[in-house]
Amino acid sequence: KNQVEQSPQSLIILEGKNCTLQCNYTVSPFSNLRWYKQDTGRGPVSLTIMTFSENTKSNGRYTATLDADTKQSSLHITASQLSDSASYICVADSNYQLIWGAGTKLIIKP
Amino acid sequence: GAVVSQHPSWVICKSGTSVKIECRSLDFQATTMFWYRQFPKQSLMLMATSNEGSKATYEQGVEKDKFLINHASLTLSTLTVTSAHPEDSSFYICSARVYFGDRGSEKLFFGSGTQLSVL
């Protein structure tokens, strides 16, 4: 069964600190792995997309990693800001069928 | 990046009425659009795939007679929730797929969502 699991479910950190969000996926066939940021009451915004051959991709303070062998991905946020408070969703693409994770709710406190 | 405009942002309606939600691609043509719903603290659930000029493809468990999708042009798809009931209250989001032919890749761009509250 295709599925995506994310951890932790929620996370609270202080402004300026770093954090890492985890994603384990089981999809076949595998096309790519995506990370989205979703602010409350808004649509998701793409952060990164990684194919099988890519093991790291950065977008500003966001760095995603992908281990296709262990089927794990992580999203690292550096020097967090208050505006980083949002849900971060990991999505596995299986031939254009998107398998959505439940997301990690991140709260940045001043 | 490409812009997807979704309206309205929020709507409150009485039980039994119908509500139409619009999704427009502003600076590109979208042959394929997707409609999702999202309940509080849950991730997006795909409802249907909307293809321009043809019938939408609905996911299992989604009533096509209740959630009418029209994709009459390359820039507009609409979702109509017919005879809405309180259990239809949810956050509805559309997205459009953009292909980058020169790079052989594609991206999804999402609308800002519509919060539907049925009284």
Short mmCIF file of C-alpha atoms in Angstrom, two decimals:
data_model
loop_
_atom_site.label_atom_id
_atom_site.label_comp_id
_atom_site.label_asym_id
_atom_site.label_seq_id
_atom_site.Cartn_x
_atom_site.Cartn_y
_atom_site.Cartn_z
CA LYS A 1 0.00 0.00 0.00
CA ASN A 2 1.34 3.43 -0.97
CA GLN A 3 1.76 5.62 2.06
CA VAL A 4 3.72 8.51 3.48
CA GLU A 5 4.42 8.94 7.18
CA GLN A 6 5.75 12.10 8.75
CA SER A 7 7.23 12.81 12.12
CA PRO A 8 6.93 14.52 14.42
CA GLN A 9 3.24 15.35 14.23
CA SER A 10 3.97 18.74 15.73
CA LEU A 11 7.03 20.66 16.85
CA ILE A 12 7.63 23.85 18.79
CA ILE A 13 11.01 25.57 18.63
CA LEU A 14 12.42 28.97 19.48
CA GLU A 15 13.07 31.54 16.81
CA GLY A 16 16.57 31.26 15.41
CA LYS A 17 16.92 27.54 16.13
CA ASN A 18 17.25 24.82 13.52
CA CYS A 19 14.97 21.84 13.11
CA THR A 20 14.60 18.73 11.01
CA LEU A 21 11.36 17.11 9.90
CA GLN A 22 11.21 13.48 8.83
CA CYS A 23 9.33 11.63 6.11
CA ASN A 24 9.21 7.90 5.38
CA TYR A 25 7.50 6.76 2.25
CA THR A 26 6.42 3.52 0.67
CA VAL A 27 5.35 4.05 -2.93
CA SER A 28 5.83 2.10 -6.08
CA PRO A 29 6.71 3.14 -8.65
CA PHE A 30 8.51 6.18 -7.29
CA SER A 31 8.80 9.33 -9.38
CA ASN A 32 9.78 12.11 -7.02
CA LEU A 33 9.52 13.40 -3.47
CA ARG A 34 8.06 16.83 -2.71
CA TRP A 35 7.93 19.09 0.29
CA TYR A 36 5.23 21.73 0.64
CA LYS A 37 4.66 24.49 3.16
CA GLN A 38 1.06 25.24 4.03
CA ASP A 39 0.13 28.27 6.07
CA THR A 40 -3.11 27.99 8.02
CA GLY A 41 -6.09 28.65 5.76
CA ARG A 42 -3.95 28.79 2.61
CA GLY A 43 -3.03 26.45 -0.20
CA PRO A 44 0.30 24.58 -0.14
CA VAL A 45 3.40 26.15 -1.64
CA SER A 46 6.13 24.02 -3.15
CA LEU A 47 9.50 24.04 -1.38
CA THR A 48 11.45 21.30 -3.14
CA ILE A 49 11.02 18.45 -5.59
CA MET A 50 13.63 15.68 -5.73
CA THR A 51 13.89 12.82 -8.16
CA PHE A 52 15.40 9.42 -7.53
CA SER A 53 18.91 10.58 -8.43
CA GLU A 54 18.96 13.66 -6.22
CA ASN A 55 19.88 13.34 -2.57
CA THR A 56 19.81 16.96 -1.49
CA LYS A 57 18.15 20.15 -2.64
CA SER A 58 18.07 23.58 -1.03
CA ASN A 59 15.62 26.45 -1.24
CA GLY A 60 16.91 29.30 0.88
CA ARG A 61 16.91 28.21 4.51
CA TYR A 62 15.16 24.96 3.60
CA THR A 63 17.25 21.91 2.72
CA ALA A 64 15.65 18.62 1.78
CA THR A 65 17.46 15.29 1.65
CA LEU A 66 16.40 12.08 0.02
CA ASP A 67 17.65 8.54 0.58
CA ALA A 68 15.98 6.44 -2.09
CA ASP A 69 17.44 3.24 -0.69
CA THR A 70 15.88 3.62 2.74
CA LYS A 71 12.93 5.61 1.36
CA GLN A 72 13.44 8.43 3.77
CA SER A 73 13.47 12.17 3.33
CA SER A 74 14.08 15.04 5.68
CA LEU A 75 13.49 18.77 5.59
CA HIS A 76 15.96 20.87 7.53
CA ILE A 77 15.12 24.47 8.42
CA THR A 78 18.02 26.69 9.37
CA ALA A 79 17.80 29.76 11.58
CA SER A 80 14.04 29.55 11.93
CA GLN A 81 11.87 32.65 11.66
CA LEU A 82 8.40 33.35 12.98
CA SER A 83 7.09 33.14 9.41
CA ASP A 84 8.21 29.52 9.25
CA SER A 85 5.26 28.60 11.46
CA ALA A 86 3.16 26.39 9.20
CA SER A 87 2.42 22.79 8.32
CA TYR A 88 5.06 21.03 6.26
CA ILE A 89 3.79 18.28 4.06
CA CYS A 90 5.80 15.51 2.45
CA VAL A 91 4.36 14.13 -0.78
CA ALA A 92 5.54 11.12 -2.78
CA ASP A 93 4.78 11.15 -6.48
CA SER A 94 4.05 7.79 -8.03
CA ASN A 95 3.59 8.34 -11.76
CA TYR A 96 1.66 11.57 -11.14
CA GLN A 97 -0.39 9.99 -8.36
CA LEU A 98 0.44 12.05 -5.30
CA ILE A 99 0.54 10.34 -1.93
CA TRP A 100 0.21 12.99 0.78
CA GLY A 101 1.62 12.80 4.26
CA ALA A 102 -0.38 14.14 7.18
CA GLY A 103 2.11 16.93 7.71
CA THR A 104 4.16 18.27 10.59
CA LYS A 105 2.81 21.35 12.29
CA LEU A 106 5.72 23.61 13.15
CA ILE A 107 5.36 26.49 15.60
CA ILE A 108 8.14 29.02 15.99
CA LYS A 109 8.07 30.92 19.28
CA PRO A 110 9.79 34.27 19.80
CA GLY B 1 5.93 31.24 -10.71
CA ALA B 2 2.53 30.43 -12.11
CA VAL B 3 -0.48 31.88 -10.29
CA VAL B 4 -3.68 30.04 -9.50
CA SER B 5 -6.53 32.22 -8.31
CA GLN B 6 -9.33 30.65 -6.28
CA HIS B 7 -12.57 32.34 -5.29
CA PRO B 8 -14.25 32.84 -2.96
CA SER B 9 -11.83 32.59 -0.04
CA TRP B 10 -14.64 31.73 2.31
CA VAL B 11 -18.36 31.16 2.06
CA ILE B 12 -21.13 30.57 4.54
CA CYS B 13 -24.33 29.07 3.24
CA LYS B 14 -27.54 27.50 4.44
CA SER B 15 -28.05 23.78 4.33
CA GLY B 16 -29.58 22.70 1.02
CA THR B 17 -28.11 25.47 -1.09
CA SER B 18 -25.44 25.07 -3.76
CA VAL B 19 -22.05 26.74 -3.73
CA LYS B 20 -19.73 27.31 -6.67
CA ILE B 21 -15.97 27.65 -6.27
CA GLU B 22 -13.83 28.96 -9.11
CA CYS B 23 -10.24 28.16 -9.88
CA ARG B 24 -8.40 30.16 -12.53
CA SER B 25 -4.91 29.89 -13.93
CA LEU B 26 -3.91 33.50 -14.45
CA ASP B 27 -0.81 33.39 -16.61
CA PHE B 28 -0.79 29.94 -18.09
CA GLN B 29 -3.08 27.33 -19.57
CA ALA B 30 -3.91 24.37 -17.37
CA THR B 31 -5.15 21.29 -19.15
CA THR B 32 -5.38 19.48 -15.84
CA MET B 33 -6.62 20.83 -12.53
CA PHE B 34 -7.13 19.02 -9.27
CA TRP B 35 -9.65 19.53 -6.50
CA TYR B 36 -8.88 18.66 -2.89
CA ARG B 37 -10.64 18.94 0.41
CA GLN B 38 -8.95 19.27 3.74
CA PHE B 39 -10.45 18.76 7.17
CA PRO B 40 -8.90 20.44 10.22
CA LYS B 41 -5.51 19.02 11.20
CA GLN B 42 -5.56 16.59 8.28
CA SER B 43 -3.73 16.56 5.00
CA LEU B 44 -5.19 17.21 1.59
CA MET B 45 -7.47 14.57 0.11
CA LEU B 46 -7.77 14.43 -3.65
CA MET B 47 -11.41 14.61 -4.71
CA ALA B 48 -11.17 14.69 -8.49
CA THR B 49 -9.00 15.38 -11.48
CA SER B 50 -10.44 17.89 -13.91
CA ASN B 51 -9.42 17.75 -17.56
CA GLU B 52 -10.31 20.54 -19.96
CA GLY B 53 -13.09 19.55 -22.32
CA SER B 54 -13.82 16.19 -20.75
CA LYS B 55 -15.49 14.70 -17.71
CA ALA B 56 -13.71 14.84 -14.41
CA THR B 57 -12.24 11.73 -12.85
CA TYR B 58 -13.45 11.28 -9.30
CA GLU B 59 -11.66 9.49 -6.50
CA GLN B 60 -13.31 6.56 -4.82
CA GLY B 61 -15.95 7.64 -2.34
CA VAL B 62 -16.49 11.10 -3.84
CA GLU B 63 -20.03 11.63 -5.10
CA LYS B 64 -19.84 13.07 -8.58
CA ASP B 65 -23.48 14.19 -8.50
CA LYS B 66 -22.82 16.16 -5.35
CA PHE B 67 -19.50 17.69 -6.34
CA LEU B 68 -19.96 18.92 -9.90
CA ILE B 69 -16.79 19.84 -11.72
CA ASN B 70 -16.67 21.82 -14.91
CA HIS B 71 -13.47 22.55 -16.80
CA ALA B 72 -14.82 24.39 -19.82
CA SER B 73 -11.67 26.32 -20.69
CA LEU B 74 -7.93 26.01 -20.30
CA THR B 75 -7.91 28.65 -17.58
CA LEU B 76 -11.02 27.92 -15.53
CA SER B 77 -12.30 24.99 -13.52
CA THR B 78 -15.28 25.18 -11.18
CA LEU B 79 -16.43 22.98 -8.32
CA THR B 80 -20.09 23.18 -7.34
CA VAL B 81 -21.14 21.66 -4.05
CA THR B 82 -24.80 20.86 -4.63
CA SER B 83 -27.35 20.75 -1.83
CA ALA B 84 -24.66 21.40 0.72
CA HIS B 85 -24.99 20.00 4.22
CA PRO B 86 -23.02 20.70 7.39
CA GLU B 87 -20.83 17.65 6.82
CA ASP B 88 -19.63 19.27 3.58
CA SER B 89 -18.05 22.06 5.61
CA SER B 90 -14.38 21.89 4.80
CA PHE B 91 -11.43 23.65 3.20
CA TYR B 92 -11.45 23.13 -0.57
CA ILE B 93 -8.28 23.69 -2.60
CA CYS B 94 -7.62 23.56 -6.32
CA SER B 95 -4.31 23.09 -8.07
CA ALA B 96 -3.06 23.20 -11.62
CA ARG B 97 -0.28 21.20 -13.17
CA VAL B 98 2.32 23.04 -15.23
CA TYR B 99 4.71 21.20 -17.48
CA PHE B 100 8.16 22.57 -18.15
CA GLY B 101 8.78 20.99 -21.51
CA ASP B 102 12.37 22.15 -21.80
CA ARG B 103 13.21 20.54 -18.50
CA GLY B 104 10.91 17.57 -18.81
CA SER B 105 9.42 18.25 -15.40
CA GLU B 106 6.19 19.44 -13.90
CA LYS B 107 5.02 21.41 -10.89
CA LEU B 108 1.77 21.90 -9.06
CA PHE B 109 0.54 25.36 -8.18
CA PHE B 110 -2.22 25.69 -5.64
CA GLY B 111 -5.03 28.13 -5.16
CA SER B 112 -5.38 29.86 -1.81
CA GLY B 113 -8.30 27.66 -0.83
CA THR B 114 -11.98 28.18 0.01
CA GLN B 115 -13.32 27.66 3.50
CA LEU B 116 -16.92 26.44 3.22
CA SER B 117 -19.17 26.56 6.25
CA VAL B 118 -22.64 25.09 5.88
CA LEU B 119 -25.11 26.08 8.58
#
